[in-house]
CSV table of C-alpha atoms in Angstrom, one decimal:
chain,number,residue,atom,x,y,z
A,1,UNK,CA,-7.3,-7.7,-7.8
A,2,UNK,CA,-7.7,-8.6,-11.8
A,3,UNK,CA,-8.2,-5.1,-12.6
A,4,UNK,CA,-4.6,-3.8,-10.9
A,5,UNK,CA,-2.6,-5.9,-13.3
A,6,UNK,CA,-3.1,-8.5,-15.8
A,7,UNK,CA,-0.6,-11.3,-17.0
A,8,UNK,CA,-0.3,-14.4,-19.1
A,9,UNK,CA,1.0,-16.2,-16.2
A,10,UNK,CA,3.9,-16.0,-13.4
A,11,UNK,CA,7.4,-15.7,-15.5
A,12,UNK,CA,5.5,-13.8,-18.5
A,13,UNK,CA,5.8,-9.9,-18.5
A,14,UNK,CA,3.7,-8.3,-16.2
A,15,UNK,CA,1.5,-5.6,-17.6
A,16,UNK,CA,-0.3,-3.2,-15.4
A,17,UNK,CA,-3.6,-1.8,-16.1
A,18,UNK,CA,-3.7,2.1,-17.0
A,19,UNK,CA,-4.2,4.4,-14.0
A,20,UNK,CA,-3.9,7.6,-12.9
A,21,UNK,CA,-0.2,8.7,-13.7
A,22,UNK,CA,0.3,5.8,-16.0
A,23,UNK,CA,-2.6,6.6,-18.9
A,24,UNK,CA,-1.0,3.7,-20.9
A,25,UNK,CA,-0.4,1.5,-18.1
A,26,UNK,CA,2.8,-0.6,-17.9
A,27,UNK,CA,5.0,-3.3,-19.3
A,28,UNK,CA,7.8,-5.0,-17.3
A,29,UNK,CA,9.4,-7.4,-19.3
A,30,UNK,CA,10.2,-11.0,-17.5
A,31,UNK,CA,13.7,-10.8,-17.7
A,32,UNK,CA,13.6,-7.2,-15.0
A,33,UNK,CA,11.5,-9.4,-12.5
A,34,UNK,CA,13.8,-12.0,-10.2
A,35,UNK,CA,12.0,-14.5,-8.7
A,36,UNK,CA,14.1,-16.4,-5.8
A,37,UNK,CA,12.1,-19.4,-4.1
A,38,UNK,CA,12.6,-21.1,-0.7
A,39,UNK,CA,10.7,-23.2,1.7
A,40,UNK,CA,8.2,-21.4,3.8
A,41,UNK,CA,8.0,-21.4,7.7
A,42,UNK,CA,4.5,-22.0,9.2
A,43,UNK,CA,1.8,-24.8,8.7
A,44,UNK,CA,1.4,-27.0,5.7
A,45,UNK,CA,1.9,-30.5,6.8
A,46,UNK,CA,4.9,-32.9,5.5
A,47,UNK,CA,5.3,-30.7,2.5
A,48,UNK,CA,6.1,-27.8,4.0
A,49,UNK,CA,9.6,-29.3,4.3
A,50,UNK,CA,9.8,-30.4,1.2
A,51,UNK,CA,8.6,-28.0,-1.2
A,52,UNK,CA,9.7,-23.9,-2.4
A,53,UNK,CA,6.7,-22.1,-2.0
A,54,UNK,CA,8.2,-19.1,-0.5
A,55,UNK,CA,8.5,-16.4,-3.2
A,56,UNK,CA,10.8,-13.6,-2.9
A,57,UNK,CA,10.0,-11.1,-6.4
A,58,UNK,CA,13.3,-8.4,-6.8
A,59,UNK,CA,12.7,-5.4,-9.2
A,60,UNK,CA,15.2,-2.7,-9.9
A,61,UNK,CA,13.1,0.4,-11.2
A,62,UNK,CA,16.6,2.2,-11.6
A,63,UNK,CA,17.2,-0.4,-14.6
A,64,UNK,CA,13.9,0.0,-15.9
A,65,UNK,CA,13.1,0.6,-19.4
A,66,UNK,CA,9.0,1.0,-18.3
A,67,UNK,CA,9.0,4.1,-16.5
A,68,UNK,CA,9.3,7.6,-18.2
A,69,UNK,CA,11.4,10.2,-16.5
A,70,UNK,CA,8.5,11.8,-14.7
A,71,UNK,CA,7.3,8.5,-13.2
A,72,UNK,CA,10.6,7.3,-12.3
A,73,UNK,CA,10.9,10.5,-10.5
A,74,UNK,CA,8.0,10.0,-8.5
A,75,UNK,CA,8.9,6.2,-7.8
A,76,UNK,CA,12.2,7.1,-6.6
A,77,UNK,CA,10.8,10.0,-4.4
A,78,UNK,CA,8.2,7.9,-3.1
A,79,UNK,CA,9.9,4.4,-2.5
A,80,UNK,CA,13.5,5.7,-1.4
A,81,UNK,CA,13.7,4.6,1.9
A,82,UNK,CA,11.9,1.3,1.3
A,83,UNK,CA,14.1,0.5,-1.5
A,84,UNK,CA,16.7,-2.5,-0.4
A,85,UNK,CA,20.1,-1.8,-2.6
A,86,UNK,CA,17.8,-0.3,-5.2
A,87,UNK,CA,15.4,-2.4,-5.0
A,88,UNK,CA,12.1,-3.0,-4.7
A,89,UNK,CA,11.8,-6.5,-2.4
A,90,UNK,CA,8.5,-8.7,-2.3
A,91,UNK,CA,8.1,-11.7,-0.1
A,92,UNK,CA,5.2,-13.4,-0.7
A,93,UNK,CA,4.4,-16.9,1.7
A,94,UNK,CA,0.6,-16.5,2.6
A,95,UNK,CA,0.0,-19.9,0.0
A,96,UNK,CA,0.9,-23.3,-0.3
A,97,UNK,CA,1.4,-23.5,-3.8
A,98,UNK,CA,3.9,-21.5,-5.2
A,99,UNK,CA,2.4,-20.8,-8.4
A,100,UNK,CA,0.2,-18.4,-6.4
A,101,UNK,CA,2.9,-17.0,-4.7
A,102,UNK,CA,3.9,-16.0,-7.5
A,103,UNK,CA,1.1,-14.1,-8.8
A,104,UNK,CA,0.3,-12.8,-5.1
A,105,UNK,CA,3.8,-10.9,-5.1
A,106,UNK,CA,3.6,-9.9,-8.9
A,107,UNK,CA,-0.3,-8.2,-7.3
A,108,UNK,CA,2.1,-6.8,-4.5
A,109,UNK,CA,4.5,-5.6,-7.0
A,110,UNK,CA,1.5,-3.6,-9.3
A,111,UNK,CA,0.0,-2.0,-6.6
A,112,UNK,CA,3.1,-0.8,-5.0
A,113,UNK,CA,3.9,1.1,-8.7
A,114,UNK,CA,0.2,2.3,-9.1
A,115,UNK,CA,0.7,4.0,-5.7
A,116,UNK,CA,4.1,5.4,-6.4
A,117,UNK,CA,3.7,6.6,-10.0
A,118,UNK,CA,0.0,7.8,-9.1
A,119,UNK,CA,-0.1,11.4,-9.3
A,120,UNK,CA,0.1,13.5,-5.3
A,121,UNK,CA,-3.2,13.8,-3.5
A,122,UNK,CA,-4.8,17.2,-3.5
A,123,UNK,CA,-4.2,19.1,-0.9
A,124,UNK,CA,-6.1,19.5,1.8
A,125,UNK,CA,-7.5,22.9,1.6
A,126,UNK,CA,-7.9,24.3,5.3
A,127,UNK,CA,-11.9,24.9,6.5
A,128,UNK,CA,-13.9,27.0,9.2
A,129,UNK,CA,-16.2,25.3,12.1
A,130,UNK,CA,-19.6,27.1,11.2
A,131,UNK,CA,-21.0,28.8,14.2
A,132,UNK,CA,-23.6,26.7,14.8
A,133,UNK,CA,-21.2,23.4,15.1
A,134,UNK,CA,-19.2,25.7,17.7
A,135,UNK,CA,-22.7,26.6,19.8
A,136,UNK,CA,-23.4,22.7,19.9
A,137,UNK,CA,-19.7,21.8,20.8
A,138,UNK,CA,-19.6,24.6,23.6
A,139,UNK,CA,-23.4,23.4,24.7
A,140,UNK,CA,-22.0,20.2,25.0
A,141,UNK,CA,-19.0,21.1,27.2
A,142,UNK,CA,-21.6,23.1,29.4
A,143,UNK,CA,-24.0,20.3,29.8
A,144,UNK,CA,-20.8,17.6,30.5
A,145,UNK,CA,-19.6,20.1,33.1
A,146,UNK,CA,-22.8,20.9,34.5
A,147,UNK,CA,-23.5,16.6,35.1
A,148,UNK,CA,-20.1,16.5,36.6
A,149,UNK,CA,-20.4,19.1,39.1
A,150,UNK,CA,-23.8,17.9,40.3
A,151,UNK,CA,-21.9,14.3,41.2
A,152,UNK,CA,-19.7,16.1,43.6
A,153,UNK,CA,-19.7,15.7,47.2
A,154,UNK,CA,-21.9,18.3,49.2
A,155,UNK,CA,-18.4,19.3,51.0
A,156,UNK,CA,-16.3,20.0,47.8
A,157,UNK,CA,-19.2,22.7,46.9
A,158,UNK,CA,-18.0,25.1,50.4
């Protein structure tokens, strides 16, 4: 996942690689990202008590100076329902250490944006069976019809 961001290190700005509908890519300074940590449920032995792996990363585009008005556009579009009080919520747990918990949810957080800001998919442009697919298909229902009615019973066929 190098290539879908890049950063110094967890609590540095993240910078995200250029893509499609972001030819310069992206800087979001440290001080927009909030990291909250608490202990995580699941496996991990005697520290698993002890210790705040549990990553939980908050970013609120709406007080963003990274996106540009068309990009903010299509975030907001795109994320709106999944937005929690504005925000954009990132749990991240799948690790022991926290450190890459960190760095897991800032991956989380890149590739959500790429997807967002990236511009719409084509659309899908609407095409014609040839006639020689249909002949097969219709063949096809013959011969499946044709096997099915020989299996009947002799007494059905009166």
């Amino acid at each position: 996942m190098k290539d879908a961001f890049y950063t110094s290190a967890p609590g540095a700005d993240l910078h995200i690689a250029p893509a499609p509908g972001m030819p310069r890519g992206l800087r979001i300074r440290s001080s927009e990202l909030i990291e909250k940590f608490s202990r995580s449920a699941g496996p991990g032995g005697q520290g698993v008590n002890t210790t705040d792996s549990r990553v939980q990363l908050l970013f609120y585009p709406g007080e963003s100076a990274a996106f540009s008005p068309l990009q903010y556009a299509r975030l907001s579009q795109r994320l709106g329902d999944e937005l929690i009080h504005d925000a954009i919520v990132i749990a991240a747990s799948e690790y022991r250490s926290q450190y890459r918990n960190r760095v897991a949810a800032r991956v989380r957080l890149s590739q959500i944006l790429r997807e967002a800001i990236g511009p719409p998919p084509r659309p899908r442009r609407d095409t014609v069976a040839t006639r020689g697919s249909q002949r097969r298909r219709l063949a096809s229902k013959k011969r499946r019809g044709e096997t099915k009615r020989l299996r009947r019973s002799p007494s059905a066929d009166s």
